[in-house]
XYZ file of C-alpha atoms in Angstrom:
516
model
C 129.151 -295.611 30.012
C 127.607 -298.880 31.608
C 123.601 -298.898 31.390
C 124.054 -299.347 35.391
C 125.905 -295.553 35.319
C 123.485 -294.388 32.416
C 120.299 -294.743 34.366
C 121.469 -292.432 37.613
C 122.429 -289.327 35.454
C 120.237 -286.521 36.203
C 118.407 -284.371 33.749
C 116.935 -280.785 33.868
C 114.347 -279.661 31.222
C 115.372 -275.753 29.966
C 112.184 -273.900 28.362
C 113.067 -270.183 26.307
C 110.707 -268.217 24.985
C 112.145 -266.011 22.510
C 110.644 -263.381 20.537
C 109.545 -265.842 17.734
C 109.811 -269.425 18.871
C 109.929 -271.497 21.982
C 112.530 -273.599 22.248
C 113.080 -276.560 24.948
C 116.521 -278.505 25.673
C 116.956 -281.961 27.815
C 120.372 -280.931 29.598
C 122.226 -283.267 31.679
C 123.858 -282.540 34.997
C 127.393 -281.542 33.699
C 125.241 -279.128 31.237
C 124.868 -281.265 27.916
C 122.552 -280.536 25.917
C 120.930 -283.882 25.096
C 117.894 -282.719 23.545
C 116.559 -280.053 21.765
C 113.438 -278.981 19.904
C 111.746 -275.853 18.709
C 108.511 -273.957 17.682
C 107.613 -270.601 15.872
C 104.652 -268.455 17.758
C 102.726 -266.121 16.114
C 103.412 -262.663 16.194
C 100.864 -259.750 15.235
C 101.653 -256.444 14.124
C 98.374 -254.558 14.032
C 100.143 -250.783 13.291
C 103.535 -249.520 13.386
C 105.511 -250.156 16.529
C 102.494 -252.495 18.019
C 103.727 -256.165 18.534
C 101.499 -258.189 20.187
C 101.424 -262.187 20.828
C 98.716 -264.737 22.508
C 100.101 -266.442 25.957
C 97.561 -269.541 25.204
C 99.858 -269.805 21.793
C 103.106 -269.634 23.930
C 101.828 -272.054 26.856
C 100.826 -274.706 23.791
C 104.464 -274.400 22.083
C 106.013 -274.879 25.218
C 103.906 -277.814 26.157
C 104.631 -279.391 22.471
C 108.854 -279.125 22.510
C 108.804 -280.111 26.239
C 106.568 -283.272 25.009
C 109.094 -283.442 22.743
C 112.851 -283.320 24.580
C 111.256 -285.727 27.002
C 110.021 -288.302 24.916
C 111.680 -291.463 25.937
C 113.176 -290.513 28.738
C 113.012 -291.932 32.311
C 111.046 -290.083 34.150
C 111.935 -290.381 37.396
C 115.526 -288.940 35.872
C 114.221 -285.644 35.075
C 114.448 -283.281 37.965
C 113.722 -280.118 37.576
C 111.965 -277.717 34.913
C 112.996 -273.452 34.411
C 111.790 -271.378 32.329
C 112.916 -267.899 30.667
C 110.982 -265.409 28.157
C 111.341 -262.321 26.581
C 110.194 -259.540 28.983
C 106.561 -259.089 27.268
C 103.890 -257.429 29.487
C 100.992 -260.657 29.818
C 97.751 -259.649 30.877
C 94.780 -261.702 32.484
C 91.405 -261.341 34.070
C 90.695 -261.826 37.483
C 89.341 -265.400 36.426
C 92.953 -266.021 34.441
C 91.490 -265.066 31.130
C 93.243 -263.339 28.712
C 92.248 -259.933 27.961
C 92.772 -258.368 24.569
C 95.765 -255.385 24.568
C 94.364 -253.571 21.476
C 91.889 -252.162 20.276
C 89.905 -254.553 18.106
C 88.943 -256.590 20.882
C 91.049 -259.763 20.403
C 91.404 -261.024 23.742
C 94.039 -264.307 22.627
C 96.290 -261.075 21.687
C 96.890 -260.682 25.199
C 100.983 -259.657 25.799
C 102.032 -256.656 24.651
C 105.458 -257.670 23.330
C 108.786 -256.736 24.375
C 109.689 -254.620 21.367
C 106.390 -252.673 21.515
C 107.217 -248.858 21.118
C 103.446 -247.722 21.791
C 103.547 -246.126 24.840
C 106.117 -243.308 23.881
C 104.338 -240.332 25.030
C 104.133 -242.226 28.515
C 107.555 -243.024 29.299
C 108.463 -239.212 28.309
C 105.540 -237.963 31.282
C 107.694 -241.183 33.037
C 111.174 -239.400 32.404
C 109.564 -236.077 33.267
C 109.103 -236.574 36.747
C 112.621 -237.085 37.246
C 111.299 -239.194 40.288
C 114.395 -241.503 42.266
C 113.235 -244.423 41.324
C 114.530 -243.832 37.781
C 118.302 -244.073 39.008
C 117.334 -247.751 38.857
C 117.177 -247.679 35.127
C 120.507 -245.751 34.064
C 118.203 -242.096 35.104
C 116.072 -242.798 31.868
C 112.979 -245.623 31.482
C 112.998 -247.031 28.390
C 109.469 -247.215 26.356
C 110.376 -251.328 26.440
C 109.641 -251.533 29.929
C 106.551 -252.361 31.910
C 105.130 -249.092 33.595
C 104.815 -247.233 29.991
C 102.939 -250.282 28.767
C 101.043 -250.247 31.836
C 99.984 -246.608 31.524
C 99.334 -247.080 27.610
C 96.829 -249.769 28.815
C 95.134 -247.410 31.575
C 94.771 -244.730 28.777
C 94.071 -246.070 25.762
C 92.181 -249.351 27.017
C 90.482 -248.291 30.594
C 87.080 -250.234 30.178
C 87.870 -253.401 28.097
C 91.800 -254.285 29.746
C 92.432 -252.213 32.326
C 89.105 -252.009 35.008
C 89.013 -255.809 33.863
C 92.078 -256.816 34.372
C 92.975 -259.251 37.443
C 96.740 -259.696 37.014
C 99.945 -258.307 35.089
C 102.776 -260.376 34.653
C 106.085 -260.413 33.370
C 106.212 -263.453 30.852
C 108.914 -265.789 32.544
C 106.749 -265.125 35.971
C 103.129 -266.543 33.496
C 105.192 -268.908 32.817
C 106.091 -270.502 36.518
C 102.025 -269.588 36.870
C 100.977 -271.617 34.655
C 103.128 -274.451 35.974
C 102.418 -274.095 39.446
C 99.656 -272.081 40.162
C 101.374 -269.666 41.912
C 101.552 -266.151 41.130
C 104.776 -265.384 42.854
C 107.065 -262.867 41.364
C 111.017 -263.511 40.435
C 112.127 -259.858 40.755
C 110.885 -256.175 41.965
C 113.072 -253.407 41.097
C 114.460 -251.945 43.590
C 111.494 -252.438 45.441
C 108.305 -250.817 44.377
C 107.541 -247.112 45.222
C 104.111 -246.019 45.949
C 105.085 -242.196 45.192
C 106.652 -243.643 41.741
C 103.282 -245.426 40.925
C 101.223 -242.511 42.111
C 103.344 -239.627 40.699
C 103.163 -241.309 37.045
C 99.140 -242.027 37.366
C 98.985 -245.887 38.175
C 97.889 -245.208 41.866
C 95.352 -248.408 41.599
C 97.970 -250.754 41.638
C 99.096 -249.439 45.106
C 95.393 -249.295 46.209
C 95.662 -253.756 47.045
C 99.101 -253.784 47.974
C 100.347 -254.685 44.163
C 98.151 -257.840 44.354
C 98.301 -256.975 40.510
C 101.920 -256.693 39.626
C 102.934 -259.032 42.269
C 103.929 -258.822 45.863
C 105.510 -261.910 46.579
C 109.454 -262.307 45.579
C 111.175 -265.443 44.829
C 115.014 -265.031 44.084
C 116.223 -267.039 40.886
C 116.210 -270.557 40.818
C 114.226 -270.685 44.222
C 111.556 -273.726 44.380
C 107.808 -272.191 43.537
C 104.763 -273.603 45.435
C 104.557 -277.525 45.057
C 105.955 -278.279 41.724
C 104.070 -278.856 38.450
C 100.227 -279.205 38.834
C 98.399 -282.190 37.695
C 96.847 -280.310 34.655
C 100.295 -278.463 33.899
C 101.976 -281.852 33.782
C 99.797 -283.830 31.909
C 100.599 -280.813 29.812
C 104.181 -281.355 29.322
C 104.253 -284.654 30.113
C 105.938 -285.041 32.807
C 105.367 -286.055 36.530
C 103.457 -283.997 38.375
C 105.132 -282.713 41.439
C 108.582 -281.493 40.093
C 110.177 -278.967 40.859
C 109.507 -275.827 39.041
C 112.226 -272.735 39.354
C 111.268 -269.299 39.673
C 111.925 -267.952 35.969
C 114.319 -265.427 34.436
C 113.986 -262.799 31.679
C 115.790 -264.787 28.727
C 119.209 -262.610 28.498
C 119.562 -263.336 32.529
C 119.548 -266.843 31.913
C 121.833 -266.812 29.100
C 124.073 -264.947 31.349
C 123.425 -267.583 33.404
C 124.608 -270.121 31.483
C 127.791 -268.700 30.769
C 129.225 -266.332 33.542
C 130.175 -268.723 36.029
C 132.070 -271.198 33.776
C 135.055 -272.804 35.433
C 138.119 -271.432 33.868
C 141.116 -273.302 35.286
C 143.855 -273.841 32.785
C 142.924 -271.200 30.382
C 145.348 -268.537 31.450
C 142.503 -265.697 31.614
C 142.548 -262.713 33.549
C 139.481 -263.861 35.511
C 140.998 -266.854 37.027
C 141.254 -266.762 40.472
C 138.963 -263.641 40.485
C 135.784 -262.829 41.891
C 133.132 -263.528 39.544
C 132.474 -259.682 39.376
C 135.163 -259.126 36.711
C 133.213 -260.750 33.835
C 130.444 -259.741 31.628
C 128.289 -261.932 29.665
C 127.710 -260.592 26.796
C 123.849 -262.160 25.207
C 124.040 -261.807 21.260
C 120.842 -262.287 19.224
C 117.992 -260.295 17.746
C 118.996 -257.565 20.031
C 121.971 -257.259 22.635
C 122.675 -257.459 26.423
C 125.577 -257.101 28.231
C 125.722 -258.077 31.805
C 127.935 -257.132 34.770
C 127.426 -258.506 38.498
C 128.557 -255.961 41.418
C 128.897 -256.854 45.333
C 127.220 -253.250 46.102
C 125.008 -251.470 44.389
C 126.641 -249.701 41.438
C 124.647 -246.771 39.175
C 126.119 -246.272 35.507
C 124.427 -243.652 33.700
C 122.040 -245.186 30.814
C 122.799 -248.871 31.751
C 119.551 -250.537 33.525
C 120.211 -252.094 37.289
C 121.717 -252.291 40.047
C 119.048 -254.686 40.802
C 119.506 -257.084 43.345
C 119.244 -261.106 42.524
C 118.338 -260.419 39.225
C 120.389 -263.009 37.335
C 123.132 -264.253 40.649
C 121.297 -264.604 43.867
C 122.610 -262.210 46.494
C 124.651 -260.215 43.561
C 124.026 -256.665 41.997
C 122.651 -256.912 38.381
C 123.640 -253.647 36.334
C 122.802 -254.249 32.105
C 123.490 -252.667 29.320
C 122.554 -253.804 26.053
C 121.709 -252.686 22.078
C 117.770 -252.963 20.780
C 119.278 -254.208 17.355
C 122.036 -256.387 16.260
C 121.268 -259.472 14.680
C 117.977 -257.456 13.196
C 120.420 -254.587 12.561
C 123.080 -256.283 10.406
C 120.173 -258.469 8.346
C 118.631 -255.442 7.777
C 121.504 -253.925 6.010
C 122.698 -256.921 4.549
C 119.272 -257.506 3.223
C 118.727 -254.421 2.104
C 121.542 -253.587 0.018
C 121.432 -253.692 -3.561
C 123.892 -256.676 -4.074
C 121.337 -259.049 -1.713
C 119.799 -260.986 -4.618
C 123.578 -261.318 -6.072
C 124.771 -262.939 -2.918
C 122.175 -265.031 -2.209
C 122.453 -267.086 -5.460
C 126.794 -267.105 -4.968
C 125.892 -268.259 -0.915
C 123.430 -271.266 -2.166
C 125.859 -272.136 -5.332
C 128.560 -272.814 -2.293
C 126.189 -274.763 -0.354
C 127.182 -271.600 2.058
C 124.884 -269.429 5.163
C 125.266 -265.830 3.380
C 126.847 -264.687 6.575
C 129.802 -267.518 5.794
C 129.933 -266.819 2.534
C 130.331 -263.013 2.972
C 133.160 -263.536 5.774
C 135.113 -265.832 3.253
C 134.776 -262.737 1.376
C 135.776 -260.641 3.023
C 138.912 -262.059 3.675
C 139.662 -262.516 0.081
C 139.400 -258.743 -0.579
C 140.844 -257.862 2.783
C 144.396 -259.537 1.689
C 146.916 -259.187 4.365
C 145.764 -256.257 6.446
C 142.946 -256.684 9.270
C 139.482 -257.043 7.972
C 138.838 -253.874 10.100
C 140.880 -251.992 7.498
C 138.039 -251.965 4.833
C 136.543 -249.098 6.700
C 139.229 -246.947 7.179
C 137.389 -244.110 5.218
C 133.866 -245.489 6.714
C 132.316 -244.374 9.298
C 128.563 -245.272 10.103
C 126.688 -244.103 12.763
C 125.268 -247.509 14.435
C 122.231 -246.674 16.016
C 118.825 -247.890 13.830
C 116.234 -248.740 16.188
C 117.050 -246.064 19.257
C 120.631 -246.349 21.673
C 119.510 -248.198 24.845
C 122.548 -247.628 26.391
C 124.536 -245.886 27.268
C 122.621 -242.945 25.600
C 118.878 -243.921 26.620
C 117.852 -241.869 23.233
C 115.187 -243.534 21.569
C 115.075 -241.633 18.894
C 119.094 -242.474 17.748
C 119.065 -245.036 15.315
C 121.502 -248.389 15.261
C 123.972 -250.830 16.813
C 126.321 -249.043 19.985
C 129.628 -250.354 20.352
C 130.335 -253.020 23.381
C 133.239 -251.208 24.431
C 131.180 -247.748 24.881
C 129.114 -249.843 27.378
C 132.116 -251.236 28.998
C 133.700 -247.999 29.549
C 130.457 -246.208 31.075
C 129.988 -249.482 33.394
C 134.091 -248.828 34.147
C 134.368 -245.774 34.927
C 131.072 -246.284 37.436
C 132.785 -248.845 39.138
C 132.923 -252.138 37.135
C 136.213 -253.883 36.963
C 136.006 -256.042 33.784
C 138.931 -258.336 32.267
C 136.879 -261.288 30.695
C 134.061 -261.509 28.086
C 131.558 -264.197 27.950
C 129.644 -264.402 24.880
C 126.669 -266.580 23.778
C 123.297 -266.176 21.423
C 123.061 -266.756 17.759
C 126.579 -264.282 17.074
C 128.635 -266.105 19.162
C 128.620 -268.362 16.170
C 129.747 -265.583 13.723
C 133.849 -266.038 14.153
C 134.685 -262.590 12.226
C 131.674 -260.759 15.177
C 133.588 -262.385 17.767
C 137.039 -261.807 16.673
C 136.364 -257.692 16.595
C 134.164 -257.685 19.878
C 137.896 -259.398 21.178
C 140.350 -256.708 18.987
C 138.180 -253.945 19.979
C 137.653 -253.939 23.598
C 141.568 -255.692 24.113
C 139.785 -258.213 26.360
C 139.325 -262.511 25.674
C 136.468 -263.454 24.740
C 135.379 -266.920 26.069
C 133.033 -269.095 23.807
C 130.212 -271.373 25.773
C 130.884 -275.259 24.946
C 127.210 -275.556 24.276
C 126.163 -272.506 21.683
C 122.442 -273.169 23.219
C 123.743 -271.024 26.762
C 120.314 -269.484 27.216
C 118.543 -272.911 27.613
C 121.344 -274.179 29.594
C 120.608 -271.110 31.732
C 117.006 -272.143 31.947
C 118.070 -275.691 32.823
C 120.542 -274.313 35.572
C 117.391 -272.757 37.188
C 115.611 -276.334 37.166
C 118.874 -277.604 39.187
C 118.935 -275.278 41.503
C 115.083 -275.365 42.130
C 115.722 -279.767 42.443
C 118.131 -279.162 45.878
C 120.600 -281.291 43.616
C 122.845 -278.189 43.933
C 123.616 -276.168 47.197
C 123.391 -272.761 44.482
C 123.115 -271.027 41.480
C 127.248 -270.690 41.623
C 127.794 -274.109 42.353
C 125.309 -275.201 39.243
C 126.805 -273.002 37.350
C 130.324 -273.939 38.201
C 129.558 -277.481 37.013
C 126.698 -277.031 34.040
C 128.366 -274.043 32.430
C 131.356 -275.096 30.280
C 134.418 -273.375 28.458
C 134.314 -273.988 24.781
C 137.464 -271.982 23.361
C 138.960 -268.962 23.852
C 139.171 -265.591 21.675
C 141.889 -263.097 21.850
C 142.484 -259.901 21.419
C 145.201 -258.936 18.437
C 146.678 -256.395 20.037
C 148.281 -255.143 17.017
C 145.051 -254.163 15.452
C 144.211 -252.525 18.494
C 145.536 -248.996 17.245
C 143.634 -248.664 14.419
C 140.193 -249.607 16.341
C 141.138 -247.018 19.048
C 141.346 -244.740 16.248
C 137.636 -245.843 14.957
C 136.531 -245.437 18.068
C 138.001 -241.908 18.090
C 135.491 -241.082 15.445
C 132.699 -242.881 16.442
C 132.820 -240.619 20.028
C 132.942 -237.354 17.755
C 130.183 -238.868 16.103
C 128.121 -239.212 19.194
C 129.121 -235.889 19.712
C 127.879 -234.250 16.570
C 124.340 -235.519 17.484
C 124.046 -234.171 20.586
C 125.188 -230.919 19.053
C 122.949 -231.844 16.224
C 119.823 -231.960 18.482
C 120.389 -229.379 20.065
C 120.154 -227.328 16.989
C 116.951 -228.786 15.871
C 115.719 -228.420 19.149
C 116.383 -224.207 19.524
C 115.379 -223.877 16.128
């Protein structure tokens, strides 16, 4: 390109806060990712199933990679800023403060993380009441999600977090705080319910109309308040005054990023369809998978419908699994042949998940790499089934296709998958997700989807786009397709035979235990 052509391209910064770094990307207007840097945050783990982490310590990484994908740029250039994050609980004083969310006091610990499993004897009171604002959730809360936490705080820390506490947010909304000044919300579930609050003992956030939790809705991608303030800019360096998108929790913007790719000239199913017959499927740490409806549609144990949640003026529904990356390096990690293939992986200048694939296809020989377990069958489920169980206590990984067959037969029509996170780049992972649900699989062009999510949000929030779909359309691009073998097909219907007995057996299982 000309320097003339080079100086009118438009840029969008993309900030996600994951569950152990923050990473920021400089993406262009066709959705390159020009930039990119990264930083760990600190995680604490006080007791079992307590994760906690300090929003001052996430606000600073964020200002250092922004500082950092920015650096040398024109300003004037950069256009917009969005943010995502993990779905922590943050909590502040009525001055902005943090306040500490355990018990020893340390107010910088002030977000209760995502993956906190504290407040289980709350959600089950939660579940108990059976009240109708649970239909919103698949008909069972999980003990990952907000109101649990919320009550856990009430109970455990009523004088020194929750009679001092000013506000409760939802990290991505901290995050367009602390950029704006604004304390405007980017989603409400369903609305909120002052019989739900009440009937599960958090009446006091009703008591000043949710001034707490939030009572002011911005849809994704919508402009908040004036832009960056002068302190947040000087920050981030960057101009104060532009504009900042309301956020999105991190798996929304990495569907995002990839759902509304153009597809011409691929030959997939879901050209020429409405945008409702993909799912994006967000694989990292944990998994989501995420389906957009025109009307409202409840699937038993997926989360949703909720409305604008990821596609403005679309249904939401989203299933997911609390451990898949974590899952499979736990077992590989913990088997007794780790040290063995760590020294073969770094004597091949090899990843050990590369080096394990290329051996697995040695020992496979002609026959589908599938066919190694044709005598084993293990239950998936280590860290509780989110969906579409909702059973906390079942350990391990749920296949995508049980999820895609609960969303089905509620409603869903699905032909296309749309895969990103740190997986996607696992060719063998992608390959079965393809042979085992019989549906293509379509890789993002930049592996990075969740930040080009993020970035899409900065777009839209710029008016350089007349919506989310059209940004989409144009920043989310088609790397290569995966699909099915359809000749493998039989024997994974098969395995999933057994694996639906084997869901069956714990039920019946339980039950035993329980009458016992």
């Amino acid at each position: 390109r000309s320097s003339v052509e080079q100086t009118s391209v438009k840029y969008y910064v993309g900030i996600d806060v994951g569950s152990a770094s923050v990473r920021a990307a400089l993406v262009d207007e066709f959705g390159t990712v020009v930039m990119h840097a990264e930083q760990p945050i600190q995680i604490w783990e006080p007791q079992p199933d307590h994760y906690e982490q300090s929003s001052a310590d996430i606000w600073a990484a964020c200002c250092a990679v922004t500082k950092e994908v920015v650096c040398g740029v024109d300003a004037s250039q950069i256009r917009g800023i969005g943010f995502d994050a993990t779905c922590s609980l943050v909590v502040v004083d009525k001055q902005f403060q943090p306040l500490a969310v355990n018990s020893q006091g340390q107010n910088n610990r002030n977000a209760i993380m995502w993956m906190d499993h504290r407040a289980v004897s709350q959600v089950d009171r939660i579940n108990a009441t059976q009240h109708r604002i649970l239909s919103y959730v698949g008909g069972v809360m999980s003990v990952e999600m907000q109101p649990p936490k919320l009550l856990w705080i009430k109970e455990n820390l009523q004088e020194s977090c929750w009679e001092k506490a000013g506000y409760f947010f939802d990290l991505p909304d901290f995050l367009s705080w602390k950029a704006t000044g604004v304390t405007a919300r980017y989603v409400n579930y369903g609305g909120w319910d002052d019989s739900f609050w009440k009937i599960i003992g958090l009446e006091d956030l009703v008591k000043d109309k949710y001034e707490k939790i939030g009572n002011h809705v911005l849809s994704p991608g919508e402009s908040v308040g004036k832009g960056l303030t002068p302190e947040a800019a000087k920050e981030l360096g960057l101009p104060e005054g532009i504009a900042v998108a309301a956020s999105l929790i991190d798996a929304h913007a990495g569907g995002l990023g990839v759902i509304g790719a153009d597809v011409r000239g691929h030959n997939l199913p879901c050209e020429n369809q409405p945008i409702t017959s993909r799912v994006a499927l967000i694989c990292g740490t944990s998994s989501c998978h995420m389906g957009i409806s025109e009307t409202p549609i409840f699937v038993p144990g997926v989360w949703g419908p909720y409305f604008s949640a990821m596609v403005p003026g679309l249904w939401l529904n989203e299933g997911g699994q609390s451990a898949t990356g974590k899952l499979i390096e736990h077992v590989v990690q913990g088997h007794v042949a780790f040290p063995e293939l760590q020294s073969k992986a770094a004597a091949s200048a090899q990843s050990i998940y590369t080096y394990l694939n290329s051996h697995l296809d040695l020992i496979k020989k002609s026959l589908p790499v599938g066919f190694l377990t044709v005598d084993l069958h293990v239950w998936p489920d280590f860290h509780g089934n989110r969906s579409p169980l909702t059973d906390l206590t079942l350990k391990g990984m749920l296949g995508t296709r049980h999820i895609l067959e609960a969303m089905e037969a509620a409603g869903h029509h699905i032909n296309t998958l749309f895969l990103c996170g740190g997986l996607s780049k696992n060719p063998l992972f992608v390959q079965m997700h393809a042979d085992i649900t019989g549906k293509p699989v379509v890789l993002s062009k930049e592996v990075e989807s969740v930040l080009v999510g993020a970035a899409i949000l900065g777009a839209c929030a710029s008016g350089d786009f007349a919506s989310i779909q059209e940004a989409m359309a144009k920043m989310g691009k088609i790397g290569r397709v995966v699909r099915p073998n359809h000749e493998h097909k039989r024997f994974y219907d098969k395995k999933y035979e057994v694996f639906l007995k084997l869901v069956e057996h714990q039920r019946e299982y339980r039950s035993i235990m329980k009458s016992s």
